[in-house]
Amino acid sequence: MKDLFDNCSFGEFELNSRIVRTGLWESQRESSGNLTPEIYNRYENIAASGVGLIITELFSLYPRDAFSKYSNTVNYTRFVREARDLTDLVHVYDVPIFAQLGFVQFNKRAEHNVKIEDVTIEDIRKIQTDFIIAAQKFDYAGFDGIQIALGNYYFLTRFISPYFNKREDKYGGSTFNRLRIVLEIIKVIKANTKLHINCRLNAFDIQKGGMTIEETVEIAKLLEKHGVDSLQITRPRSPQYFSRENYSKSILANACNRIIDEVDIPVIMGGGITNQKQINNVLNKTKVDFISMQRPFVCDSSFLVDWQIEGNGEVKCKACNNCYWKKTSTCFIFPEAEWNVDYSSE
């Protein structure tokens, strides 16, 4: 039987467990973008807790993006040096770390939130170049991989969705054409870095006329064919909008099963699960091997330590979703200081 604390393989990595920590907002950074002691402490707590893989909070690609003030950035002079300190710290605990990269709005000059069909070929080349430059910085900084945000409602998510993309050139129309912008980015990153490439992908769109699970399966196969090393399958909206009952038979688990049947790369199932029993139930009643969690790590960055001791753990997170709506990396019910673990004496 599978257990969430199994040592297991994930592509070229050996993981300490099947749990993937996925980040979202970064509220503890300095206004200049620099990493703070609170950030380093939080990542050390997560890495030391027994997590298998860490995916960072979002690094927003553009400073004028809607999410840039809630996210960290690669666009300051000390980024590579400070990020290298962060990745070195995480690697002390034999945990790989991926940098999550994306943006929501494409703005140019006086134009804000340019529509997909109004993005020119020159704009596409700029976006691709900016992704590639950021990926090279991640590589220099010691990250093991990059997560390209193709899920939820980031810009590239909308670019690959038939609901939003009404282009009539080679970057619109068919599934392959809508995905072309991403495949071209992947090709150059693979040729110029050592990074593992993970793509975070919606299982389906909630809009009529959007991506269905059948098209998501097709996209997953195309991503694998063109060099993607792993996938994370998520929902387009927060887990609080979906029932938490019987995760092994949930829509998301069924979608992951279908994708896993069609690809030979690791597939991570998105979060919303609240306890150890549920996770092991999913691991043993579906084809899913890896589970991601986000809000429980905001509530208590070291909760997996207790889970390993107790054997029947329950997350402390109350799913109030304030960390999501208020776009913060800290919990409003349980301040991080209550759970901060000091490993210096161990």
XYZ file of C-alpha atoms in Angstrom:
346
model
C 0.000 0.000 0.000
C 1.066 3.566 -0.680
C 1.549 6.025 2.164
C 1.978 9.778 1.979
C 5.349 9.512 3.770
C 6.812 6.995 1.318
C 10.227 7.743 -0.101
C 9.505 7.783 -3.812
C 10.788 8.826 -7.233
C 9.530 11.920 -9.015
C 11.211 12.030 -12.398
C 14.916 12.473 -11.681
C 14.312 13.317 -8.006
C 14.024 11.138 -4.919
C 11.392 12.599 -2.602
C 11.011 12.271 1.173
C 7.218 12.012 0.853
C 4.379 12.240 -1.656
C 3.335 15.722 -0.448
C 4.041 18.725 -2.667
C 3.843 22.156 -1.121
C 2.452 24.690 -3.606
C 2.772 28.394 -2.835
C 0.618 31.292 -3.965
C 1.075 34.792 -2.447
C 4.173 36.346 -0.894
C 3.348 39.065 1.645
C 6.554 38.940 3.708
C 8.941 40.318 1.100
C 10.504 43.770 1.303
C 9.076 46.524 -0.902
C 12.284 46.417 -2.942
C 11.632 42.736 -3.673
C 14.361 41.352 -1.445
C 13.812 38.147 0.499
C 13.346 38.600 4.248
C 14.353 36.443 7.243
C 10.673 35.449 7.608
C 10.736 33.945 4.112
C 13.907 31.962 4.780
C 12.524 30.715 8.115
C 9.244 29.635 6.534
C 10.955 27.705 3.757
C 13.284 25.998 6.231
C 10.302 24.925 8.361
C 8.560 23.506 5.286
C 11.678 21.720 4.027
C 12.397 20.211 7.456
C 8.821 19.034 7.985
C 8.938 15.958 5.736
C 7.579 17.514 2.537
C 8.583 15.845 -0.717
C 8.783 18.816 -3.088
C 8.434 22.583 -2.645
C 6.900 24.836 -5.290
C 7.453 28.472 -4.386
C 4.966 31.279 -4.073
C 4.290 32.913 -7.411
C 7.076 34.912 -9.017
C 5.177 37.466 -11.084
C 6.831 38.068 -14.453
C 5.849 41.725 -14.792
C 5.957 44.590 -12.258
C 2.682 46.127 -13.486
C 0.780 42.856 -13.399
C -2.354 42.693 -11.233
C -0.678 40.153 -8.924
C 2.787 41.751 -8.773
C 2.128 43.594 -5.499
C 1.143 40.284 -3.872
C 4.046 38.299 -5.310
C 7.801 38.181 -5.389
C 9.793 39.075 -8.477
C 12.965 38.125 -10.318
C 13.498 41.739 -11.364
C 15.910 43.107 -8.789
C 19.693 43.056 -8.781
C 20.272 40.727 -5.807
C 17.678 38.118 -6.825
C 20.062 35.367 -7.945
C 22.288 35.716 -4.883
C 19.397 35.770 -2.393
C 17.507 32.977 -4.162
C 20.683 30.862 -4.146
C 20.762 31.197 -0.352
C 17.136 30.039 -0.283
C 17.644 27.017 -2.521
C 20.823 26.041 -0.652
C 18.841 26.150 2.602
C 16.088 23.915 1.234
C 18.612 21.479 -0.268
C 20.142 20.900 3.186
C 17.001 18.807 3.856
C 17.280 16.912 0.527
C 14.135 18.593 -0.797
C 13.929 19.809 -4.417
C 12.435 23.253 -5.013
C 10.694 24.601 -8.132
C 10.086 28.282 -8.880
C 6.498 29.090 -9.878
C 6.303 31.678 -12.680
C 3.338 33.421 -14.270
C 1.372 36.604 -14.758
C -2.274 37.581 -15.175
C -2.370 40.683 -17.347
C -0.325 41.644 -20.366
C 0.227 45.401 -20.291
C 2.176 47.447 -22.839
C 2.754 51.161 -22.641
C -0.648 52.779 -21.996
C -2.589 49.597 -22.814
C -3.638 47.531 -19.815
C -4.834 43.934 -19.762
C -4.501 43.434 -23.511
C -6.949 40.860 -24.871
C -5.593 37.594 -26.233
C -6.655 38.429 -29.797
C -4.939 41.850 -29.598
C -1.539 40.452 -28.592
C 0.782 40.875 -31.578
C 3.471 38.448 -32.741
C 6.040 40.927 -31.391
C 4.250 40.824 -28.031
C 4.339 37.021 -28.068
C 8.087 37.084 -28.695
C 8.556 39.498 -25.779
C 6.537 37.277 -23.438
C 8.501 34.221 -24.512
C 11.826 36.024 -24.109
C 10.877 37.254 -20.643
C 9.917 33.702 -19.566
C 13.212 32.346 -20.844
C 15.302 35.044 -19.136
C 13.472 34.371 -15.845
C 14.075 30.631 -16.248
C 17.803 31.253 -16.713
C 17.837 33.277 -13.497
C 16.100 30.413 -11.696
C 18.724 28.029 -13.054
C 21.589 30.262 -11.864
C 19.889 30.572 -8.460
C 19.933 26.809 -7.910
C 16.258 26.000 -8.365
C 15.672 22.414 -9.459
C 12.745 23.247 -11.685
C 10.285 25.800 -12.934
C 6.507 25.616 -12.726
C 4.829 27.392 -15.636
C 1.413 28.646 -14.525
C -1.128 27.296 -17.024
C -3.860 26.810 -14.437
C -6.422 28.994 -12.680
C -6.776 32.292 -14.612
C -3.230 33.327 -15.425
C -2.497 34.860 -18.826
C -1.204 31.665 -20.434
C -4.198 29.768 -19.046
C -6.480 32.069 -20.983
C -4.233 31.910 -24.026
C -4.634 28.123 -24.303
C -8.392 28.141 -23.573
C -10.846 28.177 -26.522
C -13.210 30.289 -24.393
C -10.753 33.203 -24.284
C -8.536 32.675 -27.342
C -10.361 33.722 -30.511
C -7.238 34.329 -32.590
C -7.238 33.357 -36.257
C -3.473 33.057 -36.779
C -1.082 30.207 -35.897
C -1.527 30.994 -32.182
C -5.286 30.369 -32.222
C -7.812 27.830 -33.359
C -6.674 24.245 -32.791
C -5.459 22.897 -29.463
C -1.887 22.746 -30.776
C -2.000 26.322 -32.063
C -3.333 27.712 -28.788
C -0.598 25.820 -26.944
C 2.125 26.881 -29.391
C 3.232 29.899 -27.319
C 3.965 27.553 -24.390
C 5.607 24.809 -26.439
C 8.035 27.314 -27.938
C 8.962 28.569 -24.454
C 9.530 24.999 -23.272
C 11.790 24.182 -26.208
C 14.182 27.049 -25.444
C 14.191 26.479 -21.664
C 15.042 22.803 -22.198
C 17.875 23.727 -24.567
C 19.425 26.361 -22.301
C 18.894 25.279 -18.682
C 19.033 22.175 -16.496
C 15.600 22.901 -15.038
C 12.886 20.299 -14.596
C 9.779 21.779 -16.261
C 6.439 21.391 -14.512
C 3.184 22.814 -15.853
C 0.229 23.619 -13.624
C -2.877 22.886 -15.664
C -6.624 23.157 -15.078
C -8.438 19.820 -15.220
C -11.255 21.608 -17.049
C -12.721 25.095 -17.509
C -15.870 26.115 -15.698
C -17.039 28.243 -18.649
C -19.211 26.741 -21.351
C -17.065 26.506 -24.460
C -13.854 26.279 -22.468
C -11.432 23.392 -22.060
C -12.999 20.014 -21.355
C -11.216 17.139 -19.669
C -10.823 15.556 -23.113
C -8.882 18.583 -24.351
C -6.872 18.744 -21.133
C -5.766 15.153 -21.778
C -4.712 16.170 -25.295
C -2.795 19.164 -23.914
C -1.070 16.964 -21.311
C 0.120 14.631 -24.066
C 1.401 17.540 -26.160
C 3.251 19.021 -23.194
C 4.948 15.697 -22.477
C 5.867 15.235 -26.142
C 7.539 18.651 -26.222
C 9.628 18.229 -23.096
C 7.544 18.872 -19.978
C 8.790 16.688 -17.125
C 5.745 16.699 -14.821
C 2.245 18.126 -14.419
C 0.164 19.528 -11.595
C -3.581 19.224 -12.183
C -5.762 21.741 -10.407
C -9.221 23.277 -10.424
C -9.862 26.691 -11.966
C -11.344 27.917 -8.681
C -10.529 27.553 -4.993
C -11.226 24.126 -3.430
C -13.806 25.717 -1.107
C -16.189 25.783 -4.084
C -16.161 22.009 -4.345
C -17.302 19.237 -2.063
C -14.621 17.700 0.121
C -16.409 14.396 0.419
C -14.879 11.208 -0.972
C -11.872 12.642 -2.778
C -10.989 9.308 -4.372
C -14.185 9.599 -6.442
C -14.057 13.359 -7.003
C -14.096 15.034 -10.413
C -10.482 16.086 -9.932
C -9.315 12.584 -9.017
C -11.126 11.160 -12.040
C -9.498 13.785 -14.266
C -6.066 12.931 -12.862
C -6.698 9.227 -13.495
C -7.503 9.934 -17.139
C -4.377 12.056 -17.593
C -2.143 9.539 -15.804
C -3.394 6.855 -18.209
C -2.164 8.924 -21.169
C 1.246 10.231 -20.038
C 4.447 8.735 -18.639
C 5.487 11.694 -16.494
C 4.603 12.378 -12.826
C 1.182 13.951 -12.216
C 0.407 15.888 -9.034
C -3.195 16.230 -7.891
C -4.217 19.660 -6.588
C -5.196 20.373 -3.018
C -8.275 20.731 -0.830
C -7.693 17.548 1.175
C -7.776 18.080 4.927
C -6.350 15.008 6.644
C -3.929 12.110 6.472
C -6.645 9.496 6.051
C -8.121 11.270 3.016
C -4.708 11.540 1.373
C -3.894 7.872 1.839
C -7.370 6.985 0.611
C -6.710 8.878 -2.633
C -3.245 7.365 -2.996
C -4.583 3.831 -2.667
C -7.925 4.089 -4.473
C -6.751 6.105 -7.490
C -3.687 6.200 -9.739
C -2.535 9.437 -8.082
C 0.946 9.270 -6.501
C 1.467 12.892 -5.441
C -0.792 15.374 -3.606
C -0.234 19.132 -3.444
C -1.260 21.331 -0.521
C -1.148 25.118 -0.178
C -3.293 26.657 2.577
C -2.347 24.094 5.282
C 1.287 25.232 4.913
C 0.179 28.871 5.310
C -1.588 27.951 8.538
C 1.280 25.851 9.904
C 4.460 25.432 7.882
C 5.549 22.432 10.003
C 2.303 20.458 10.284
C 3.768 17.367 8.616
C 6.055 16.877 11.631
C 2.990 16.302 13.823
C 1.423 14.069 11.180
C 4.434 11.768 11.187
C 4.271 11.504 14.976
C 0.490 11.178 15.345
C -0.181 8.993 12.314
C -3.721 10.337 11.815
C -3.194 14.042 11.268
C -5.764 16.731 10.503
C -4.828 20.131 9.089
C -5.221 23.100 11.436
C -6.388 25.254 8.519
C -10.074 26.230 8.918
C -10.500 26.939 5.185
C -11.574 30.506 5.928
C -9.782 31.408 2.674
C -8.651 34.800 3.991
C -5.072 34.028 2.967
C -6.397 33.626 -0.585
C -8.769 36.580 -0.747
C -6.427 38.957 1.095
C -3.467 37.646 -0.879
C -1.104 36.952 1.984
C 1.354 34.212 2.885
C 0.321 34.384 6.543
C -2.657 32.891 8.382
C -5.302 35.120 9.976
C -6.465 32.537 12.519
C -3.164 30.910 13.511
C -0.220 33.333 13.323
C 2.879 31.580 12.015
C 4.775 32.380 15.225
C 2.613 29.867 17.094
C 3.863 27.041 14.908
C 7.380 28.244 14.126
C 9.826 25.426 14.795
C 13.405 26.073 15.897
C 15.705 23.404 14.432
C 18.932 24.998 15.668
C 19.117 22.761 18.748
C 18.496 19.504 16.876
